[in-house]
């Protein structure tokens, strides 16, 4: 009886507990403590119960870690300040200089290592460039290029987009480098007075673009590979210096040769043909003229005697003929007279040997037949060289057979009477040369500065 009562009581207690739990669930009870629930349902008294372990209390949980900071990239560096230039003219030419610098592949003297920064006018930087104040302003401009003997090189080292972009330049000297190609238009360089492109590797036709550089006074194109003809207009330029020797120029000397105002003319080592024009006597200030090693023919015009300022006259290694005009006796300042290795003949005028400034006269390898006492005196002094002529009483002459063979051909010059014309107040001597045997040889000809490929202008 007691046992049934006990089971009935337990069953009633269980129903009440379930009812109580359902009331808690429907009433949205805030009971969350699992220990209270275990007490109600009688759990927790034995370690064999399968009820879950109690949850930790909130105060026992560690705080959540703080959020990691975002990794932002560092701020970009501030932009560099704009380049500073000493004048607007320098700013304009600066990219031209840098573009040229990039073309240089060979710089044996390390010149371009000084080309740093933007101050191209600094004394210790940009060697080869020189600045000056532009006329009428206080602005600096690139006034001068001095590249002489720098030996700069590069496969694309050209003057295009360099020389023609230097609008304020007055002097461009680039002797002894390795520029290739041709000469660009320079008509826009209205301040250009001196242009030296000698001893480079320039080629093509003669650069007629120089005709537009109307202020040029110095033009040096020697030791290149220019070919063809020299435009006659070149001789109308107001040049002091014209050096075009050691090229491949082929033409007759132009009749307007005398229109030039040059002090120095160097046509040597080309292939010029024909006679020397009579107009050469119009170049009143001419001091040096070099025609050696060409293919000139004909007789010397007496008008050469008008060149009373000339100190050098050289026509060696041509095919010129005839006697020496007596007018050469008017060349009082003549120091170097070279007529060697031509076909000159006749008597050597005594009036020529009287010139007091003579230092070297070479008449060797011609067909001269007579020489007077004054000339023989120069032979003794080794000033006059008459080797390999037809002066039979002197040593080191041609054989009689060679001389006879030459004179068997009729020798004639047009207007032969002009050889006695005197453009000065001297009278030609017509005396019979004495026959006296003299030994000795003239000293070898000096080498002219214009014929040196590495010559730097020093006139």
Tab-separated table of C-alpha atoms in Angstrom, residues 3-413:
chain	number	residue	atom	x	y	z
A	3	UNK	CA	4.677	1.367	-2.199
A	4	UNK	CA	1.784	2.321	-4.484
A	5	UNK	CA	1.503	5.569	-2.644
A	6	UNK	CA	5.141	6.280	-3.206
A	7	UNK	CA	4.875	5.626	-6.976
A	8	UNK	CA	1.751	7.697	-7.211
A	9	UNK	CA	3.423	10.575	-5.420
A	10	UNK	CA	6.434	10.431	-7.678
A	11	UNK	CA	4.284	10.361	-10.757
A	12	UNK	CA	2.296	13.345	-9.576
A	13	UNK	CA	5.501	15.200	-8.747
A	14	UNK	CA	6.852	14.539	-12.237
A	15	UNK	CA	3.696	15.823	-13.886
A	16	UNK	CA	3.811	18.946	-11.798
A	17	UNK	CA	7.425	19.502	-12.708
A	18	UNK	CA	6.708	19.152	-16.434
A	19	UNK	CA	3.794	21.452	-16.101
A	20	UNK	CA	5.954	23.925	-14.249
A	21	UNK	CA	8.616	23.829	-17.007
A	22	UNK	CA	6.078	24.357	-19.743
A	23	UNK	CA	4.750	27.385	-17.859
A	24	UNK	CA	8.260	28.730	-17.636
A	25	UNK	CA	8.774	28.333	-21.413
A	26	UNK	CA	5.475	29.923	-22.385
A	27	UNK	CA	5.900	32.783	-19.906
A	28	UNK	CA	9.257	33.735	-21.504
A	29	UNK	CA	10.907	33.142	-18.167
A	30	UNK	CA	14.327	34.781	-17.658
A	31	UNK	CA	15.637	31.764	-15.797
A	32	UNK	CA	18.856	30.817	-17.482
A	33	UNK	CA	20.718	29.200	-14.660
A	34	UNK	CA	21.166	25.496	-15.521
A	35	UNK	CA	21.740	24.665	-11.803
A	36	UNK	CA	18.202	25.711	-10.924
A	37	UNK	CA	16.790	23.461	-13.636
A	38	UNK	CA	18.823	20.548	-12.400
A	39	UNK	CA	17.513	21.030	-8.880
A	40	UNK	CA	13.950	21.088	-10.139
A	41	UNK	CA	14.236	17.906	-12.128
A	42	UNK	CA	16.298	16.217	-9.451
A	43	UNK	CA	19.549	16.102	-11.537
A	44	UNK	CA	23.027	16.873	-10.351
A	45	UNK	CA	22.994	14.398	-7.425
A	46	UNK	CA	25.040	11.728	-9.195
A	47	UNK	CA	28.134	11.819	-11.387
A	48	UNK	CA	26.415	9.285	-13.663
A	49	UNK	CA	23.804	11.847	-14.838
A	50	UNK	CA	24.098	12.830	-18.526
A	51	UNK	CA	23.154	16.489	-18.030
A	52	UNK	CA	25.589	18.970	-19.813
A	53	UNK	CA	28.251	20.824	-17.835
A	54	UNK	CA	27.302	24.240	-16.557
A	55	UNK	CA	28.220	27.209	-18.810
A	56	UNK	CA	30.886	29.561	-17.463
A	57	UNK	CA	29.710	32.717	-15.888
A	58	UNK	CA	30.067	35.936	-17.871
A	59	UNK	CA	32.585	37.286	-15.383
A	60	UNK	CA	34.841	34.276	-16.040
A	61	UNK	CA	35.151	34.926	-19.901
A	62	UNK	CA	38.221	36.878	-21.153
A	63	UNK	CA	37.450	40.049	-23.073
A	64	UNK	CA	37.468	39.713	-26.887
A	65	UNK	CA	40.739	40.814	-28.548
A	66	UNK	CA	40.760	44.316	-29.961
A	67	UNK	CA	40.336	44.549	-33.737
A	68	UNK	CA	43.587	44.586	-35.623
A	69	UNK	CA	44.422	47.999	-37.123
A	70	UNK	CA	44.210	48.252	-40.899
A	71	UNK	CA	47.583	48.307	-42.666
A	72	UNK	CA	47.522	51.493	-44.858
A	73	UNK	CA	50.268	52.108	-47.489
A	74	UNK	CA	52.666	54.940	-46.657
A	75	UNK	CA	51.769	58.272	-48.176
A	76	UNK	CA	53.486	58.984	-51.535
A	77	UNK	CA	56.544	61.252	-51.434
A	78	UNK	CA	55.927	64.860	-52.295
A	79	UNK	CA	56.483	65.692	-55.992
A	80	UNK	CA	59.917	67.118	-56.797
A	81	UNK	CA	60.060	70.848	-57.183
A	82	UNK	CA	59.939	72.056	-60.781
A	83	UNK	CA	63.385	72.540	-62.403
A	84	UNK	CA	64.903	75.922	-61.885
A	85	UNK	CA	66.463	77.627	-64.931
A	86	UNK	CA	68.498	80.785	-65.052
A	87	UNK	CA	66.420	82.218	-67.900
A	88	UNK	CA	63.608	81.289	-70.294
A	89	UNK	CA	66.179	80.929	-73.082
A	90	UNK	CA	68.096	78.346	-71.072
A	91	UNK	CA	64.861	76.503	-70.256
A	92	UNK	CA	64.069	76.340	-73.985
A	93	UNK	CA	67.432	74.901	-74.970
A	94	UNK	CA	67.811	72.487	-72.026
A	95	UNK	CA	65.845	69.565	-73.597
A	96	UNK	CA	67.860	69.986	-76.817
A	97	UNK	CA	71.083	69.558	-74.860
A	98	UNK	CA	69.775	66.499	-73.013
A	99	UNK	CA	68.551	64.856	-76.196
A	100	UNK	CA	71.967	65.310	-77.747
A	101	UNK	CA	73.617	63.930	-74.615
A	102	UNK	CA	71.659	60.697	-75.010
A	103	UNK	CA	73.122	60.191	-78.495
A	104	UNK	CA	76.721	60.188	-77.284
A	105	UNK	CA	78.020	56.639	-76.893
A	106	UNK	CA	81.728	57.422	-76.855
A	107	UNK	CA	83.108	60.079	-74.520
A	108	UNK	CA	86.805	59.328	-73.920
A	109	UNK	CA	87.467	62.534	-72.014
A	110	UNK	CA	84.435	62.067	-69.732
A	111	UNK	CA	83.145	65.471	-70.743
A	112	UNK	CA	79.469	64.603	-70.344
A	113	UNK	CA	79.927	63.512	-66.745
A	114	UNK	CA	79.845	67.222	-65.978
A	115	UNK	CA	76.472	67.617	-67.705
A	116	UNK	CA	74.293	67.276	-64.591
A	117	UNK	CA	71.602	69.514	-63.172
A	118	UNK	CA	69.828	72.316	-64.930
A	119	UNK	CA	72.425	75.071	-64.619
A	120	UNK	CA	74.119	74.681	-67.975
A	121	UNK	CA	75.859	78.029	-67.476
A	122	UNK	CA	77.765	77.017	-64.331
A	123	UNK	CA	81.541	77.270	-64.673
A	124	UNK	CA	82.251	73.796	-63.281
A	125	UNK	CA	79.441	72.029	-65.163
A	126	UNK	CA	78.478	71.381	-68.760
A	127	UNK	CA	82.007	71.624	-70.107
A	128	UNK	CA	81.904	72.729	-73.732
A	129	UNK	CA	78.928	75.046	-73.301
A	130	UNK	CA	79.317	78.765	-72.701
A	131	UNK	CA	76.625	81.295	-71.899
A	132	UNK	CA	76.336	85.034	-72.320
A	133	UNK	CA	73.676	87.681	-71.870
A	134	UNK	CA	71.338	87.854	-74.801
A	135	UNK	CA	71.557	91.263	-76.549
A	136	UNK	CA	69.194	93.835	-75.144
A	137	UNK	CA	68.245	91.734	-72.100
A	138	UNK	CA	69.660	90.433	-68.852
A	139	UNK	CA	68.723	86.856	-69.781
A	140	UNK	CA	71.455	84.278	-70.176
A	141	UNK	CA	71.537	82.331	-73.435
A	142	UNK	CA	73.645	79.468	-74.776
A	143	UNK	CA	76.063	81.489	-76.884
A	144	UNK	CA	78.938	79.132	-77.691
A	145	UNK	CA	79.646	75.443	-78.313
A	146	UNK	CA	83.299	74.446	-77.919
A	147	UNK	CA	83.668	70.707	-78.653
A	148	UNK	CA	87.094	70.865	-80.306
A	149	UNK	CA	88.992	67.572	-79.982
A	150	UNK	CA	86.453	65.990	-77.606
A	151	UNK	CA	86.313	62.934	-79.924
A	152	UNK	CA	82.639	62.360	-79.117
A	153	UNK	CA	81.054	59.469	-80.991
A	154	UNK	CA	77.878	57.470	-81.482
A	155	UNK	CA	76.063	55.616	-84.249
A	156	UNK	CA	73.411	58.320	-84.363
A	157	UNK	CA	75.589	61.291	-83.449
A	158	UNK	CA	74.137	63.755	-85.919
A	159	UNK	CA	73.837	67.525	-86.091
A	160	UNK	CA	70.121	67.317	-86.914
A	161	UNK	CA	67.866	68.532	-84.105
A	162	UNK	CA	70.908	69.867	-82.330
A	163	UNK	CA	72.805	72.537	-84.242
A	164	UNK	CA	69.659	73.853	-85.927
A	165	UNK	CA	67.857	74.094	-82.550
A	166	UNK	CA	70.451	76.386	-80.957
A	167	UNK	CA	68.849	79.581	-82.149
A	168	UNK	CA	70.961	81.932	-80.000
A	169	UNK	CA	74.342	80.312	-80.633
A	170	UNK	CA	77.080	82.514	-82.112
A	171	UNK	CA	80.002	80.035	-82.222
A	172	UNK	CA	79.814	76.313	-82.979
A	173	UNK	CA	83.226	74.650	-82.941
A	174	UNK	CA	83.215	70.845	-83.180
A	175	UNK	CA	86.628	70.078	-84.618
A	176	UNK	CA	87.767	66.435	-84.334
A	177	UNK	CA	84.688	64.466	-83.322
A	178	UNK	CA	82.652	61.722	-84.999
A	179	UNK	CA	79.534	63.455	-86.269
A	180	UNK	CA	77.874	61.615	-89.154
A	181	UNK	CA	75.282	62.559	-91.755
A	182	UNK	CA	74.920	66.001	-93.265
A	183	UNK	CA	74.642	69.586	-92.082
A	184	UNK	CA	71.089	70.676	-91.190
A	185	UNK	CA	69.489	73.952	-92.154
A	186	UNK	CA	71.082	76.821	-90.248
A	187	UNK	CA	69.231	79.739	-91.788
A	188	UNK	CA	67.350	80.318	-88.536
A	189	UNK	CA	70.620	80.794	-86.623
A	190	UNK	CA	70.826	84.502	-87.282
A	191	UNK	CA	73.529	85.039	-84.672
A	192	UNK	CA	75.860	82.300	-85.980
A	193	UNK	CA	79.236	83.798	-86.878
A	194	UNK	CA	81.622	80.830	-86.726
A	195	UNK	CA	80.978	77.247	-87.835
A	196	UNK	CA	83.767	74.680	-87.518
A	197	UNK	CA	82.779	71.099	-88.407
A	198	UNK	CA	86.207	69.975	-89.536
A	199	UNK	CA	87.694	66.525	-89.030
A	200	UNK	CA	84.414	64.647	-88.605
A	201	UNK	CA	82.600	62.006	-90.688
A	202	UNK	CA	80.117	64.255	-92.453
A	203	UNK	CA	79.137	63.383	-96.002
A	204	UNK	CA	76.774	64.179	-98.847
A	205	UNK	CA	76.601	67.235	-101.062
A	206	UNK	CA	78.301	70.452	-100.064
A	207	UNK	CA	76.010	71.885	-97.355
A	208	UNK	CA	74.290	74.663	-99.250
A	209	UNK	CA	72.317	75.398	-96.096
A	210	UNK	CA	75.218	77.581	-94.976
A	211	UNK	CA	74.190	80.079	-97.650
A	212	UNK	CA	71.318	81.161	-95.420
A	213	UNK	CA	73.600	81.854	-92.467
A	214	UNK	CA	74.215	85.380	-93.642
A	215	UNK	CA	76.314	86.430	-90.655
A	216	UNK	CA	78.925	83.688	-91.084
A	217	UNK	CA	82.507	84.908	-91.078
A	218	UNK	CA	84.283	81.586	-90.405
A	219	UNK	CA	83.434	78.340	-92.231
A	220	UNK	CA	85.598	75.263	-91.733
A	221	UNK	CA	84.435	72.006	-93.376
A	222	UNK	CA	87.821	70.373	-94.046
A	223	UNK	CA	88.642	66.720	-93.409
A	224	UNK	CA	85.167	65.344	-94.126
A	225	UNK	CA	83.642	63.499	-97.093
A	226	UNK	CA	81.606	66.196	-98.815
A	227	UNK	CA	81.262	65.656	-102.544
A	228	UNK	CA	79.973	67.420	-105.619
A	229	UNK	CA	80.250	71.121	-106.306
A	230	UNK	CA	80.598	74.201	-104.173
A	231	UNK	CA	77.677	76.514	-104.973
A	232	UNK	CA	79.002	79.755	-106.522
A	233	UNK	CA	76.963	81.694	-103.980
A	234	UNK	CA	79.394	80.562	-101.285
A	235	UNK	CA	81.911	83.011	-102.704
A	236	UNK	CA	79.455	85.852	-102.262
A	237	UNK	CA	79.430	85.341	-98.498
A	238	UNK	CA	81.235	87.843	-96.336
A	239	UNK	CA	83.659	85.222	-95.037
A	240	UNK	CA	87.020	85.814	-93.424
A	241	UNK	CA	87.899	82.104	-93.492
A	242	UNK	CA	86.882	79.332	-95.901
A	243	UNK	CA	88.491	75.943	-95.285
A	244	UNK	CA	87.133	73.166	-97.519
A	245	UNK	CA	90.301	71.132	-98.012
A	246	UNK	CA	90.464	67.318	-97.755
A	247	UNK	CA	87.030	66.479	-99.165
A	248	UNK	CA	85.821	64.978	-102.454
A	249	UNK	CA	84.783	68.182	-104.207
A	250	UNK	CA	84.930	67.988	-108.003
A	251	UNK	CA	84.450	71.073	-110.204
A	252	UNK	CA	86.109	73.929	-112.029
A	253	UNK	CA	87.031	76.833	-109.834
A	254	UNK	CA	84.143	79.304	-110.183
A	255	UNK	CA	84.717	82.530	-112.059
A	256	UNK	CA	83.329	84.530	-109.140
A	257	UNK	CA	86.046	83.227	-106.827
A	258	UNK	CA	87.208	86.815	-106.338
A	259	UNK	CA	83.855	87.883	-104.906
A	260	UNK	CA	84.739	86.407	-101.541
A	261	UNK	CA	86.237	88.650	-98.890
A	262	UNK	CA	88.273	85.925	-97.219
A	263	UNK	CA	91.588	86.256	-95.457
A	264	UNK	CA	92.216	82.503	-95.728
A	265	UNK	CA	91.212	80.195	-98.611
A	266	UNK	CA	92.062	76.504	-98.414
A	267	UNK	CA	90.924	74.290	-101.302
A	268	UNK	CA	93.700	71.714	-100.989
A	269	UNK	CA	93.309	67.950	-101.448
A	270	UNK	CA	90.172	67.933	-103.555
A	271	UNK	CA	89.645	67.500	-107.293
A	272	UNK	CA	89.194	71.060	-108.497
A	273	UNK	CA	89.917	71.500	-112.200
A	274	UNK	CA	90.479	74.277	-114.705
A	275	UNK	CA	92.570	77.420	-114.364
A	276	UNK	CA	92.773	79.785	-111.436
A	277	UNK	CA	90.307	82.586	-112.307
A	278	UNK	CA	91.660	86.060	-112.904
A	279	UNK	CA	89.165	87.328	-110.343
A	280	UNK	CA	91.395	85.991	-107.557
A	281	UNK	CA	93.195	89.326	-107.713
A	282	UNK	CA	90.053	91.030	-106.371
A	283	UNK	CA	90.375	89.420	-102.933
A	284	UNK	CA	92.252	92.396	-101.543
A	285	UNK	CA	92.712	91.111	-97.994
A	286	UNK	CA	93.658	87.545	-98.875
A	287	UNK	CA	96.563	86.352	-96.737
A	288	UNK	CA	96.759	82.601	-97.409
A	289	UNK	CA	95.573	80.609	-100.415
A	290	UNK	CA	96.132	76.845	-100.664
A	291	UNK	CA	95.262	75.036	-103.914
A	292	UNK	CA	97.741	72.175	-103.552
A	293	UNK	CA	96.933	68.616	-104.616
A	294	UNK	CA	94.113	69.255	-107.056
A	295	UNK	CA	93.842	68.941	-110.851
A	296	UNK	CA	94.202	72.587	-111.808
A	297	UNK	CA	95.411	73.379	-115.322
A	298	UNK	CA	96.326	76.419	-117.378
A	299	UNK	CA	98.666	79.308	-116.638
A	300	UNK	CA	98.884	81.545	-113.586
A	301	UNK	CA	97.066	84.868	-114.082
A	302	UNK	CA	99.143	87.988	-113.494
A	303	UNK	CA	96.332	89.256	-111.229
A	304	UNK	CA	97.791	87.108	-108.426
A	305	UNK	CA	100.297	89.950	-108.093
A	306	UNK	CA	97.500	92.107	-106.686
A	307	UNK	CA	97.381	90.018	-103.499
A	308	UNK	CA	99.730	92.381	-101.687
A	309	UNK	CA	98.641	91.087	-98.267
A	310	UNK	CA	99.340	87.452	-99.075
A	311	UNK	CA	101.935	85.549	-97.060
A	312	UNK	CA	101.229	82.021	-98.388
A	313	UNK	CA	100.532	80.876	-101.955
A	314	UNK	CA	100.643	77.131	-102.575
A	315	UNK	CA	99.650	75.310	-105.783
A	316	UNK	CA	101.870	72.229	-105.430
A	317	UNK	CA	100.787	68.963	-107.086
A	318	UNK	CA	98.645	70.284	-109.928
A	319	UNK	CA	99.018	70.450	-113.724
A	320	UNK	CA	99.616	74.166	-114.027
A	321	UNK	CA	102.036	75.426	-116.650
A	322	UNK	CA	103.647	78.536	-118.122
A	323	UNK	CA	106.210	80.954	-116.710
A	324	UNK	CA	105.966	82.694	-113.367
A	325	UNK	CA	104.298	86.089	-113.928
A	326	UNK	CA	106.583	88.995	-113.105
A	327	UNK	CA	103.726	90.389	-111.051
A	328	UNK	CA	104.723	87.972	-108.290
A	329	UNK	CA	107.430	90.531	-107.557
A	330	UNK	CA	104.667	92.725	-106.077
A	331	UNK	CA	103.964	90.235	-103.273
A	332	UNK	CA	106.105	92.022	-100.707
A	333	UNK	CA	104.663	90.104	-97.732
A	334	UNK	CA	105.066	86.672	-99.313
A	335	UNK	CA	106.747	84.160	-96.978
A	336	UNK	CA	105.793	80.732	-98.369
A	337	UNK	CA	105.655	80.353	-102.161
A	338	UNK	CA	105.169	76.807	-103.421
A	339	UNK	CA	104.841	76.050	-107.144
A	340	UNK	CA	106.423	72.589	-106.948
A	341	UNK	CA	105.352	69.529	-108.954
A	342	UNK	CA	103.666	71.256	-111.866
A	343	UNK	CA	104.744	72.004	-115.446
A	344	UNK	CA	106.104	75.512	-115.059
A	345	UNK	CA	108.975	76.518	-117.322
A	346	UNK	CA	111.109	79.449	-118.449
A	347	UNK	CA	113.256	81.827	-116.435
A	348	UNK	CA	112.734	82.308	-112.718
A	349	UNK	CA	112.123	86.071	-112.416
A	350	UNK	CA	114.818	87.819	-110.401
A	351	UNK	CA	112.234	90.272	-109.097
A	352	UNK	CA	110.579	87.384	-107.243
A	353	UNK	CA	113.854	86.447	-105.558
A	354	UNK	CA	114.226	90.035	-104.322
A	355	UNK	CA	111.218	89.772	-102.025
A	356	UNK	CA	112.544	90.425	-98.547
A	357	UNK	CA	109.959	88.413	-96.551
A	358	UNK	CA	110.625	85.087	-98.291
A	359	UNK	CA	111.277	82.167	-95.977
A	360	UNK	CA	110.642	79.233	-98.290
A	361	UNK	CA	110.264	79.060	-102.070
A	362	UNK	CA	109.788	75.652	-103.681
A	363	UNK	CA	109.971	75.427	-107.471
A	364	UNK	CA	111.108	71.808	-107.593
A	365	UNK	CA	109.892	69.200	-110.096
A	366	UNK	CA	109.126	71.639	-112.889
A	367	UNK	CA	110.915	72.598	-116.136
A	368	UNK	CA	112.568	75.923	-115.334
A	369	UNK	CA	115.649	76.549	-117.469
A	370	UNK	CA	117.353	79.645	-116.122
A	371	UNK	CA	118.024	81.225	-112.732
A	372	UNK	CA	119.724	84.562	-111.988
A	373	UNK	CA	122.187	85.673	-109.302
A	374	UNK	CA	119.641	86.838	-106.773
A	375	UNK	CA	117.807	83.545	-106.992
A	376	UNK	CA	121.111	81.663	-106.768
A	377	UNK	CA	121.795	83.535	-103.558
A	378	UNK	CA	118.518	82.187	-102.150
A	379	UNK	CA	119.604	78.701	-103.209
A	380	UNK	CA	122.781	79.140	-101.168
A	381	UNK	CA	120.721	80.204	-98.187
A	382	UNK	CA	118.492	77.154	-98.661
A	383	UNK	CA	115.451	79.336	-99.097
A	384	UNK	CA	114.899	78.434	-102.757
A	385	UNK	CA	114.515	74.827	-103.913
A	386	UNK	CA	114.999	74.263	-107.668
A	387	UNK	CA	115.684	70.528	-107.687
A	388	UNK	CA	114.482	68.453	-110.638
A	389	UNK	CA	114.227	71.215	-113.215
A	390	UNK	CA	116.149	71.801	-116.438
A	391	UNK	CA	118.846	74.159	-115.126
A	392	UNK	CA	121.729	72.272	-116.626
A	393	UNK	CA	124.558	73.779	-114.556
A	394	UNK	CA	122.948	72.949	-111.206
A	395	UNK	CA	122.895	69.568	-109.470
A	396	UNK	CA	119.854	67.389	-108.885
A	397	UNK	CA	118.193	68.278	-112.210
A	398	UNK	CA	116.162	66.315	-114.705
A	399	UNK	CA	117.963	64.465	-117.446
A	400	UNK	CA	118.466	66.243	-120.774
A	401	UNK	CA	116.198	63.651	-122.354
A	402	UNK	CA	113.326	64.483	-119.948
A	403	UNK	CA	113.720	68.178	-120.659
A	404	UNK	CA	113.889	67.702	-124.401
A	405	UNK	CA	110.786	65.548	-124.388
A	406	UNK	CA	108.861	68.232	-122.505
A	407	UNK	CA	109.900	71.088	-124.804
A	408	UNK	CA	109.108	69.089	-127.930
A	409	UNK	CA	105.468	69.748	-127.090
A	410	UNK	CA	104.328	73.234	-127.893
A	411	UNK	CA	103.952	75.253	-124.686
A	412	UNK	CA	101.693	78.245	-124.871
A	413	UNK	CA	99.687	80.453	-122.533
